[in-house]
Tab-separated table of C-alpha atoms in Angstrom:
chain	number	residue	atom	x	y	z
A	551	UNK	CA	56.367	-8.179	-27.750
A	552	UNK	CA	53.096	-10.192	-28.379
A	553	UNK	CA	53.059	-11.114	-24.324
A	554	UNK	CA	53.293	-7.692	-23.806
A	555	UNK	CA	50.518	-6.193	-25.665
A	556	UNK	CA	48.188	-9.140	-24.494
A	557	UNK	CA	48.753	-7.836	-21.329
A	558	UNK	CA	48.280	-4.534	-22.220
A	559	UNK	CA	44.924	-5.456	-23.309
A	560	UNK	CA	43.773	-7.223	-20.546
A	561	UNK	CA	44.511	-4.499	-18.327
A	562	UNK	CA	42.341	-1.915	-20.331
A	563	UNK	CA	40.010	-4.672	-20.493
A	564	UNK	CA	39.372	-4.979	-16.666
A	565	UNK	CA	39.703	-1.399	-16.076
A	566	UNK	CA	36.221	-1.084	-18.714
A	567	UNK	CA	34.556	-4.049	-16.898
A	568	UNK	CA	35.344	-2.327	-13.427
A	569	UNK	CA	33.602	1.001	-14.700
A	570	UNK	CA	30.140	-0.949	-16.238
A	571	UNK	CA	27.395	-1.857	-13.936
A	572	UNK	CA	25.860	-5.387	-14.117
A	573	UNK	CA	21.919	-5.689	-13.803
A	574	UNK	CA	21.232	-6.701	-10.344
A	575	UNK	CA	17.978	-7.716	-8.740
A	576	UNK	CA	17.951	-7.719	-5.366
A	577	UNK	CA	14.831	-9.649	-3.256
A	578	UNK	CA	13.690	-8.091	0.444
A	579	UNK	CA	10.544	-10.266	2.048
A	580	UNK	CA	8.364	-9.478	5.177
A	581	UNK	CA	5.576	-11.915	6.636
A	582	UNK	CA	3.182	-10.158	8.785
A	583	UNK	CA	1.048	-12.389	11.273
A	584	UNK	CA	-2.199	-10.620	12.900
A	585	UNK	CA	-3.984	-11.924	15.688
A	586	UNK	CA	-6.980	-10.224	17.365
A	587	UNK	CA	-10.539	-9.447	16.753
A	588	UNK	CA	-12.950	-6.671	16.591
A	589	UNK	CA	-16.204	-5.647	19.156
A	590	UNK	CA	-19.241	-3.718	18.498
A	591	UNK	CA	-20.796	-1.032	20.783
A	592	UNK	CA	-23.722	-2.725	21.106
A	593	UNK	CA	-23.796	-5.937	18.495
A	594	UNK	CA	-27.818	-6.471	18.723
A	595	UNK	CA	-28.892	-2.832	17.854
A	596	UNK	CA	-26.684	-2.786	14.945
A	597	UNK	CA	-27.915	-5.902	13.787
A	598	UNK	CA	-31.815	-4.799	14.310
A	599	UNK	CA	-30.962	-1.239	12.691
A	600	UNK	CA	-29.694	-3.256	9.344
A	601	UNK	CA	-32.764	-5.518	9.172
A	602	UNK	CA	-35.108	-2.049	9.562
A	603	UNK	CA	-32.796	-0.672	6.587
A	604	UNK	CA	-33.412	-4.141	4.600
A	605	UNK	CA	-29.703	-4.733	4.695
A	606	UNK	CA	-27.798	-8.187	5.337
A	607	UNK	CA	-26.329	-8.625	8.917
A	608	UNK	CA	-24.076	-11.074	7.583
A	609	UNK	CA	-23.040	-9.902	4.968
A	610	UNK	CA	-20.177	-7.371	4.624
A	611	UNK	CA	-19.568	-4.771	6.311
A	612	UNK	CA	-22.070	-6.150	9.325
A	613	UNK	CA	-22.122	-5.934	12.375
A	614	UNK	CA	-21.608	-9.869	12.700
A	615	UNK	CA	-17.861	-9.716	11.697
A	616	UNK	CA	-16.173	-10.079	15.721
A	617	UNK	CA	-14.993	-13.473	15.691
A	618	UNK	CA	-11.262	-13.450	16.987
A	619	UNK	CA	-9.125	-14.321	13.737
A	620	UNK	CA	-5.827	-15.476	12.834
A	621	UNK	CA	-4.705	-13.466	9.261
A	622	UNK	CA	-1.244	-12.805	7.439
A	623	UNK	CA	0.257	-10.911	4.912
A	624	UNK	CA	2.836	-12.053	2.723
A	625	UNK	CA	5.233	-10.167	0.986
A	626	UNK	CA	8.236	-10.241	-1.730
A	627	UNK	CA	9.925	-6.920	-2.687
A	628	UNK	CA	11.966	-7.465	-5.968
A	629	UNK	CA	14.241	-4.322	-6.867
A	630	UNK	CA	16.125	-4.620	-10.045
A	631	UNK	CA	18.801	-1.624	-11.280
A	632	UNK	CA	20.111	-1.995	-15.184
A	633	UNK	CA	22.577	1.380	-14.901
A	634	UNK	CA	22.479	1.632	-10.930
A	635	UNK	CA	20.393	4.704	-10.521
A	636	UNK	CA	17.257	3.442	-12.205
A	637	UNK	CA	14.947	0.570	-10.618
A	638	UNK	CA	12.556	-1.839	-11.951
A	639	UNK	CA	10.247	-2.713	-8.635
A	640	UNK	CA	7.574	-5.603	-8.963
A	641	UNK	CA	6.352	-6.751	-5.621
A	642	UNK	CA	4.461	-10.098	-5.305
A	643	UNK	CA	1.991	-10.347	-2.340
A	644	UNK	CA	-0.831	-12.778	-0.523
A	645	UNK	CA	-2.696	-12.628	2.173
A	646	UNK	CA	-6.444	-14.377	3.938
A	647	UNK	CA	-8.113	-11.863	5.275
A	648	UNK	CA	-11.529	-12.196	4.041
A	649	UNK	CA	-12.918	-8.970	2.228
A	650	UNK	CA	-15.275	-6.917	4.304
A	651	UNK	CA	-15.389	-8.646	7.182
A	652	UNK	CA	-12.981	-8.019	10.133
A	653	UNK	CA	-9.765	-6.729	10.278
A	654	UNK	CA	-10.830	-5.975	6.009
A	655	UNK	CA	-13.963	-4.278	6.926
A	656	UNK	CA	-13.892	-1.559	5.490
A	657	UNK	CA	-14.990	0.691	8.831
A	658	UNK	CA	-11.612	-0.916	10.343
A	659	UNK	CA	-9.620	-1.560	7.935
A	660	UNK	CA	-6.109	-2.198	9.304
A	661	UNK	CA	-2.800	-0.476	7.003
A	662	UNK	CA	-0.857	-3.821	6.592
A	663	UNK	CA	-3.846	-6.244	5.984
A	664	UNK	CA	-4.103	-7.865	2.666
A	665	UNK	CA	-7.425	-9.646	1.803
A	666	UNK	CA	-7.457	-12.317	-0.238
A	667	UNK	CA	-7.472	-16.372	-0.876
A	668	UNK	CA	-3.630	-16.742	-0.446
A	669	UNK	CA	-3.495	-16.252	-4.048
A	670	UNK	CA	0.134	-14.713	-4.838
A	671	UNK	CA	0.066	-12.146	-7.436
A	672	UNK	CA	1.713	-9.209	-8.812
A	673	UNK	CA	0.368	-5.946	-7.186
A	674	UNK	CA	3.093	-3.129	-7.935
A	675	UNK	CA	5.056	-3.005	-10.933
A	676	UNK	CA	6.609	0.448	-12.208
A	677	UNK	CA	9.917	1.491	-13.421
A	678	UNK	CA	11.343	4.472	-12.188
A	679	UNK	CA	14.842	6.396	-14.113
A	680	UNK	CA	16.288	9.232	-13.554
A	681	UNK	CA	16.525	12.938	-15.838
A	682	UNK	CA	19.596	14.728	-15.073
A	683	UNK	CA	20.803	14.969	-11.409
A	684	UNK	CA	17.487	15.921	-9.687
A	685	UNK	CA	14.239	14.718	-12.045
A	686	UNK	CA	12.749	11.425	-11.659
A	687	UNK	CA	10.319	9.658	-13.966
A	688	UNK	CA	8.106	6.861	-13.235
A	689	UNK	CA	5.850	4.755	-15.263
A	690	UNK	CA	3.972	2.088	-13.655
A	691	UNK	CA	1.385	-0.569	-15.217
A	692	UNK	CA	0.423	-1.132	-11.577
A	693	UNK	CA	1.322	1.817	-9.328
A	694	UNK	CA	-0.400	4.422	-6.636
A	695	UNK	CA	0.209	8.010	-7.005
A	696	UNK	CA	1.638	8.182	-3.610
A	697	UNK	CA	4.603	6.191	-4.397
A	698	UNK	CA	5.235	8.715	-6.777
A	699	UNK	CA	5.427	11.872	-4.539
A	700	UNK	CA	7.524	12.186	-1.411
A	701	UNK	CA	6.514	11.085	1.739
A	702	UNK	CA	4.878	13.317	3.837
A	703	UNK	CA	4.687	11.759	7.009
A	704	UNK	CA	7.254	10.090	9.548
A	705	UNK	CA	3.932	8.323	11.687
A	706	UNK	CA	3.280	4.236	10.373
A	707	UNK	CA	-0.350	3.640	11.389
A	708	UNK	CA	-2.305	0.685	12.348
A	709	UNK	CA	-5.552	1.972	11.146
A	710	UNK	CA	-5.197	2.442	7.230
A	711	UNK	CA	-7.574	5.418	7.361
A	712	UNK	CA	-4.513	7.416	9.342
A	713	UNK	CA	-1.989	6.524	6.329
A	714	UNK	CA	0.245	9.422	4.830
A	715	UNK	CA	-1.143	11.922	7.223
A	716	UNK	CA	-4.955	10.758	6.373
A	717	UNK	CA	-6.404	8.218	3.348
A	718	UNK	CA	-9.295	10.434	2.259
A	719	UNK	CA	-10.034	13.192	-0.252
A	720	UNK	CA	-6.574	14.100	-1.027
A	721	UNK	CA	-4.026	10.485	-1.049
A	722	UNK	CA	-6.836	7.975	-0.894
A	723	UNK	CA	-5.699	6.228	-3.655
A	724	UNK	CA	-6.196	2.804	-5.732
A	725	UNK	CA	-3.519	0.526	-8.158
A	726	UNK	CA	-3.887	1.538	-11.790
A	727	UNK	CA	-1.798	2.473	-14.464
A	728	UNK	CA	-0.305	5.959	-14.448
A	729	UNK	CA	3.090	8.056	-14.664
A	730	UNK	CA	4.421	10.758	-13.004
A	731	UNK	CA	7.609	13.489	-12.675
A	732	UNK	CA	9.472	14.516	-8.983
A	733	UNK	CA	12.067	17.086	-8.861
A	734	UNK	CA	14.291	17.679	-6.070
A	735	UNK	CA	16.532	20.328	-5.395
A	736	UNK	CA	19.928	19.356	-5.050
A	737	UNK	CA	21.196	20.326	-2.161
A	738	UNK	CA	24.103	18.825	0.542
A	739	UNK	CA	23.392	16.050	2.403
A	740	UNK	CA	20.962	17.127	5.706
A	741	UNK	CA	20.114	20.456	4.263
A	742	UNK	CA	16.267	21.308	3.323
A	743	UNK	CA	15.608	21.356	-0.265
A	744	UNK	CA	12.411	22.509	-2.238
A	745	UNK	CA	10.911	19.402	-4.010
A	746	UNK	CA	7.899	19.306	-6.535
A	747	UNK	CA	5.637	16.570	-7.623
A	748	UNK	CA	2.983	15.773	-10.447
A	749	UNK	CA	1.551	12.225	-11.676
A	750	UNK	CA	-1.365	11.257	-13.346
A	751	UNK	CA	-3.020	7.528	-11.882
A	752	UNK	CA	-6.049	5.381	-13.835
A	753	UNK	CA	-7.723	4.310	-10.914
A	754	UNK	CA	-8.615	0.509	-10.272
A	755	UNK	CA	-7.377	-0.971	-13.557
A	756	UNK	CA	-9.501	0.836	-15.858
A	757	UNK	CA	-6.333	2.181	-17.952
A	758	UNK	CA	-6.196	-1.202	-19.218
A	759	UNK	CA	-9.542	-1.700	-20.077
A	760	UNK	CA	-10.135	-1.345	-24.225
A	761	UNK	CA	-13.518	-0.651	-23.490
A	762	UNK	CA	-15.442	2.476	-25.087
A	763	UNK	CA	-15.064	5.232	-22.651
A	764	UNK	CA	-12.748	3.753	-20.290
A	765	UNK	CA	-8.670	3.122	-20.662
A	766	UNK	CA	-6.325	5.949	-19.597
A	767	UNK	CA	-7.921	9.058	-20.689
A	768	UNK	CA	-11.822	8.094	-21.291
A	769	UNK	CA	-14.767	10.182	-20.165
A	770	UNK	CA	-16.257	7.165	-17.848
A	771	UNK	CA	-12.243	6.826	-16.295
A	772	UNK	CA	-12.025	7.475	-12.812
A	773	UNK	CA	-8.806	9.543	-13.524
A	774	UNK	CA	-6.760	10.412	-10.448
A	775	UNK	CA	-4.113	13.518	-10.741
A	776	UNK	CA	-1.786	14.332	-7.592
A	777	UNK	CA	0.784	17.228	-7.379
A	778	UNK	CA	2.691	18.151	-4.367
A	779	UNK	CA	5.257	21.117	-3.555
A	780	UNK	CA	6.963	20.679	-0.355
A	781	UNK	CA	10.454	21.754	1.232
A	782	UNK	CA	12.597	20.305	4.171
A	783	UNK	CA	14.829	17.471	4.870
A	784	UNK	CA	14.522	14.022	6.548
A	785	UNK	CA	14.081	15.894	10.175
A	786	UNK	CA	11.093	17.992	9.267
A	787	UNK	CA	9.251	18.514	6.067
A	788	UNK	CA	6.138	20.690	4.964
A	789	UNK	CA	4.274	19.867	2.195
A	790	UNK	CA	1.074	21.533	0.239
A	791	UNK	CA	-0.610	19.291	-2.002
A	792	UNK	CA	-3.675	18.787	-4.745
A	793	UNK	CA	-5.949	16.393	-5.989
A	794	UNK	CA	-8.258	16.092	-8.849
A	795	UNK	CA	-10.854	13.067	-9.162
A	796	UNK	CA	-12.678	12.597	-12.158
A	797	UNK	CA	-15.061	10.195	-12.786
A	798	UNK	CA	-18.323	9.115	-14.702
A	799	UNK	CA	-21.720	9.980	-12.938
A	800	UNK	CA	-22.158	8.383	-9.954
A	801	UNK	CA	-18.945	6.947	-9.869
A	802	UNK	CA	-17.116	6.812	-6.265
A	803	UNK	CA	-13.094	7.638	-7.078
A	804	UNK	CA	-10.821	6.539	-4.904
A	805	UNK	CA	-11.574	8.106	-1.310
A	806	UNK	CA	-9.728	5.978	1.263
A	807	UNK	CA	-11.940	4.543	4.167
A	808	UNK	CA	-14.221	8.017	4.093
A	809	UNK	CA	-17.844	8.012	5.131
A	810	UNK	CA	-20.563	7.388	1.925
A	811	UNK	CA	-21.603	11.009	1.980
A	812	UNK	CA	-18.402	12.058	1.228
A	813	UNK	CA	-17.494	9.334	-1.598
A	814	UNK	CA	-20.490	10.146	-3.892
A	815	UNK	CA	-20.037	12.396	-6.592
A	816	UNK	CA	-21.497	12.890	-10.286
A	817	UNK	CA	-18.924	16.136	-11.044
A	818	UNK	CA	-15.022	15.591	-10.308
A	819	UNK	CA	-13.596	16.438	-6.737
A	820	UNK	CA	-11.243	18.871	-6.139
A	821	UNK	CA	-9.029	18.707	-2.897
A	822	UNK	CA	-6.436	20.462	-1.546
A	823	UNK	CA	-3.637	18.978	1.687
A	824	UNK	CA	-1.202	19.885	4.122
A	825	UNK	CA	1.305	17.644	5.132
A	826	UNK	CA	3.790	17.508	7.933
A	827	UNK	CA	6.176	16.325	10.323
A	828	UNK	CA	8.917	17.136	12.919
A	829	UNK	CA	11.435	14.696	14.740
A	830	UNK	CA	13.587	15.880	17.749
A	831	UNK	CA	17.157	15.587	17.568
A	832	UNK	CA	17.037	13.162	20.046
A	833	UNK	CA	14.568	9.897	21.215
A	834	UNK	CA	12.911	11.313	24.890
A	835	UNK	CA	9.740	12.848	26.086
A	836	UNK	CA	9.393	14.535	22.925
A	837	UNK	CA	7.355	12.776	20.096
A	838	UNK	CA	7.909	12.525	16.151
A	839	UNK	CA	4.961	14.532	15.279
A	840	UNK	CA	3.241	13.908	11.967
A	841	UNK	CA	-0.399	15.713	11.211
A	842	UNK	CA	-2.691	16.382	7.696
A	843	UNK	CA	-5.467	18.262	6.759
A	844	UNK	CA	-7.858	17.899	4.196
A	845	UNK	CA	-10.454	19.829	2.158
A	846	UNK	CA	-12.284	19.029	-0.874
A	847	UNK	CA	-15.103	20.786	-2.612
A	848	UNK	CA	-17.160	19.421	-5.906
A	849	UNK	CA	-20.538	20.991	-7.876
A	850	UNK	CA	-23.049	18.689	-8.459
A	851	UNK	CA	-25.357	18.527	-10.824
A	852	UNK	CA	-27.847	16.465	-9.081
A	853	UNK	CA	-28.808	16.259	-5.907
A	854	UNK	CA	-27.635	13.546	-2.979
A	855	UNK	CA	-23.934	14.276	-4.222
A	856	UNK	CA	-21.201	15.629	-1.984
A	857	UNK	CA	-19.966	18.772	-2.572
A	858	UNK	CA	-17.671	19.476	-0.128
A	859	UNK	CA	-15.337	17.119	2.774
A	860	UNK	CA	-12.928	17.402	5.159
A	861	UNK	CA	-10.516	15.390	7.095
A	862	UNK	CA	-7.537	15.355	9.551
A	863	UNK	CA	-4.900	13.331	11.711
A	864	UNK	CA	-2.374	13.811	14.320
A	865	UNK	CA	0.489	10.845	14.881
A	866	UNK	CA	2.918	10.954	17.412
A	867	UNK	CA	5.711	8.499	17.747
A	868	UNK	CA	8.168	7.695	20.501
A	869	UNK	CA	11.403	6.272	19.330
A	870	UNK	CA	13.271	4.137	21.480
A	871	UNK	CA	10.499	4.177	23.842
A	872	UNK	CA	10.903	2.598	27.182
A	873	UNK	CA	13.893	0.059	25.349
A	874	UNK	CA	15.973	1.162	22.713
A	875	UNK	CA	15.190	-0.345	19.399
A	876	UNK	CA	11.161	-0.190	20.630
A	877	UNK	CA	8.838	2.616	19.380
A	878	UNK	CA	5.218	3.821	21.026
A	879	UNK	CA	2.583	5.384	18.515
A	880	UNK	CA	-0.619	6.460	19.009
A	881	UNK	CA	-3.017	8.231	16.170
A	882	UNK	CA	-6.298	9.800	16.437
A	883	UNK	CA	-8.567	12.246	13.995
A	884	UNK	CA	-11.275	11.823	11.632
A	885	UNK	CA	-11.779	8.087	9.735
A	886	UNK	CA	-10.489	9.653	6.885
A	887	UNK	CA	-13.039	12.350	5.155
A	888	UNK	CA	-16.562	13.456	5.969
A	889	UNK	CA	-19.070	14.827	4.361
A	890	UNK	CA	-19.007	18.779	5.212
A	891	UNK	CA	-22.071	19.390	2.777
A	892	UNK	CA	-24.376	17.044	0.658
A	893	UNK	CA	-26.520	18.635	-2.110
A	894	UNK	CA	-30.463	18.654	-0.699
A	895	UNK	CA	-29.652	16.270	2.301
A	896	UNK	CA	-28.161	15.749	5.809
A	897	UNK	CA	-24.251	15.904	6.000
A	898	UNK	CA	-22.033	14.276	8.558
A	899	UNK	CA	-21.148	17.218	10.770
A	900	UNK	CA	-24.011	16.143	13.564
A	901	UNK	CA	-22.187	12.294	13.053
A	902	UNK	CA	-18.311	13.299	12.681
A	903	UNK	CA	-16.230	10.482	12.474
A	904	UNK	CA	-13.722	9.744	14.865
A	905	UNK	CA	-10.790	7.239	15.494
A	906	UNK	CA	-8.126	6.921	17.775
A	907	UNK	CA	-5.578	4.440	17.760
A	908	UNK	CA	-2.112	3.403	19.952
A	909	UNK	CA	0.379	0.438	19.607
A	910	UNK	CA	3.957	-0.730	20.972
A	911	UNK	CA	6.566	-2.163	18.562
A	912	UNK	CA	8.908	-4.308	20.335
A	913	UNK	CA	11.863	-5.209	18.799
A	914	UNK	CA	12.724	-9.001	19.589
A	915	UNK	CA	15.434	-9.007	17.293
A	916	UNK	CA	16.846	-7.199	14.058
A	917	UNK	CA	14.418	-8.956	11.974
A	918	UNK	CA	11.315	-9.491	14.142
A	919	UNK	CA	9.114	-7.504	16.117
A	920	UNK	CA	5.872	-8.000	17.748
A	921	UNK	CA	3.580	-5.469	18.041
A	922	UNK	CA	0.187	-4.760	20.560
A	923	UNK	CA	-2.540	-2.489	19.213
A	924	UNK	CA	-5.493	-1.182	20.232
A	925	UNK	CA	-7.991	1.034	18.566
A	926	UNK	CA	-11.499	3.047	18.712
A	927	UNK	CA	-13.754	4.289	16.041
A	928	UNK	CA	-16.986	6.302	16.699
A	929	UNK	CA	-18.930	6.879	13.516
A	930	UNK	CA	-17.372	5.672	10.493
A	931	UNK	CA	-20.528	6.167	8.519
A	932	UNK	CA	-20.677	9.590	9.353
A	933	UNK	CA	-24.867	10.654	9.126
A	934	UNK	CA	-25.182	6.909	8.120
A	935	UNK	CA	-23.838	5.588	10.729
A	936	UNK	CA	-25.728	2.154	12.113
A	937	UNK	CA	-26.675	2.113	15.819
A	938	UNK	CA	-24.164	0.468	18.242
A	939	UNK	CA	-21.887	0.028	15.282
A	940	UNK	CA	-18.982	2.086	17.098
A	941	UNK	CA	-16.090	-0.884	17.078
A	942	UNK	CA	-13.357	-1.368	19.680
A	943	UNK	CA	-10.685	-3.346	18.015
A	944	UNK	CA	-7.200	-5.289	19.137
A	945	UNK	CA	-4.183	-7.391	18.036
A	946	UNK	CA	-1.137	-8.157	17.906
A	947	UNK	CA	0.622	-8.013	15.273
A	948	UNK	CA	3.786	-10.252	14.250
A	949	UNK	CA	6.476	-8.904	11.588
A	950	UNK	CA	9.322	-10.563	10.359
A	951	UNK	CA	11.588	-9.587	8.047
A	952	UNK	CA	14.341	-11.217	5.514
């Protein structure tokens, strides 16, 4: 009788342990390798126009910066579940790219580049759970508002200024500590759904700062709020979307790689986005087409402040290009936004910027590809543009993955 029972109880035992989920972290790494330079338009006038403007040709952001360099980026992704539908992320990254200078100058800044002293550190950290069957809630002590809308663009750039359909008024972004709600619609598997986004970001660390006027909420804060409302599936997907920057006086929130004129601002920036993509039901002639649009507007109290930008991209990318497994991209629009108008002074409209941008990934194996790049870039200054300062850039970039 006592055998019996015992084994009663086991049974109900493992049936309970079979139901409960046991906290799992899970570790995914990728080491990028970039090798390449950058070239100037014409090295000597640049060099001779920053003398006549009493600024440093070798410092950063020169025109001195075209050495052919060796950099990497690496990367450890560590996902952690405690129910199975919520996630702990924390990734750890390094990289040597020196800050300002080359492939981290800021007029060519490349998407995967990580500047640095090979110093690992902690860069994201947020936890995200879910509310019901389609709300999601993230908090994040280091986290970018973009991670907490959905994606609205299929095309992976080399140039960081064409990232997420355009890094400028609208998802130009910076780490800080923030929150933020999604909603999706639930819907079957493959069919479009509506989906809606808000989240609130402390841009560059200052929600941590005690100081008077800064931490999450103060009046010197250069607060970042994103919303998005967008509708289709994992084939196509349109999405409207709107920023508000606030900052102190003369403060520069986060605006991506955008010219000065358009990054200067002593009232908060408002900016408004479109967002979208289209893949083909099958890999051919026909591209993945991703493209963004930007517009911001501000009213300045003082003069030499922006007060209103624009920006815009086009990506197309050919799966299975040539080889299956390889992929051919190429990118072009504005280096993300320009000045439209500038209180009492010259804008960038005479000056646009102007990048364009193509690449190869080949696929050696499952968990390595090498890929070619080349890229252009006319005016990244906009009105402020130094002469022969127009860079031709190229690599080749090295990913593996584990």
């Amino acid at each position: 009788i006592v055998k019996g029972r015992v084994d009663g109880l086991e049974a109900r035992v493992g049936e309970l342990e079979a139901t409960q989920f046991s906290t799992t972290t899970k570790l995914k790494g990728q080491a990028d390798f970039f090798m390449g330079g950058v070239g100037y338009d014409d090295r000597g006038d640049c060099v001779d126009d920053m003398i006549d403007h009493g600024k440093d040709p070798y410092g950063k952001d020169g025109c001195t910066d075209d050495a052919f360099v060796f950099n990497y980026r690496y990367t450890l992704n560590l996902n952690t579940s405690f129910t199975g539908k919520d996630l702990l992320y924390a990734r750890i990254r390094a990289g040597n790219a020196e800050s300002g200078y080359g492939f981290a100058n800021s007029n060519h800044y490349l998407s995967d580049i990580k500047s640095g002293e090979s110093d690992l550190k902690v860069d994201k950290l947020w936890y995200t759970f879910p509310v019901g069957k389609s709300v999601k809630v993230t908090v994040g002590a280091l986290v970018e508002n973009y991670y907490m809308v959905e994606t609205p663009t299929r095309y992976k750039p080399i140039l960081k200024a064409f990232k997420l359909g355009g890094y400028g008024a609208v998802m130009g972004a910076s780490t800080g500590q923030g929150f933020g709600i999604q909603w999706r619609q639930d819907v079957e598997p493959g069919e479009a759904a509506f989906n809606l986004a808000a989240n609130y970001v402390a841009d560059g660390g200052e929600g941590a700062d005690a100081k008077q006027g800064l931490g999450m909420f103060g009046d010197d804060t250069d607060g970042l709020f994103l919303s998005q409302v967008g509708y289709g599936n994992r084939k196509w997907h349109v999405s409207a979307l709107y920023a508000y920057k606030h900052g102190s006086e003369g403060s520069k929130p986060a605006m991506g790689y955008s010219t000065p004129r358009a990054s200067d601002y002593d009232e908060p920036l408002h900016a408004v986005g479109l967002r979208a993509y289209w893949t083909p039901e099958e890999s051919g002639f026909i591209p993945t087409i991703s493209a963004g649009f930007d517009y911001g507007w501000s009213d300045p109290d003082l003069d030499f402040h922006t007060e209103e930008v624009k920006g815009w991209m086009i990506g197309l990318n050919w799966n299975d290009a040539f080889m299956e497994g390889n992929k051919l991209g190429l990118g072009f629009g504005s280096y993300s936004s320009y000045a439209m108008d500038y209180k009492e002074a010259g804008d960038d409209q005479d000056d646009v910027p102007f990048a364009i941008e193509g690449y190869y990934d080949f696929q050696v194996t499952d968990n390595i590809t090498v890929t070619p790049a080349i890229f252009y870039i006319t005016n990244a200054d906009g009105r402020d543009q130094l002469d022969g300062a127009d860079s031709l850039g190229g690599l080749v970039k090295t990913t593996f993955k584990f």
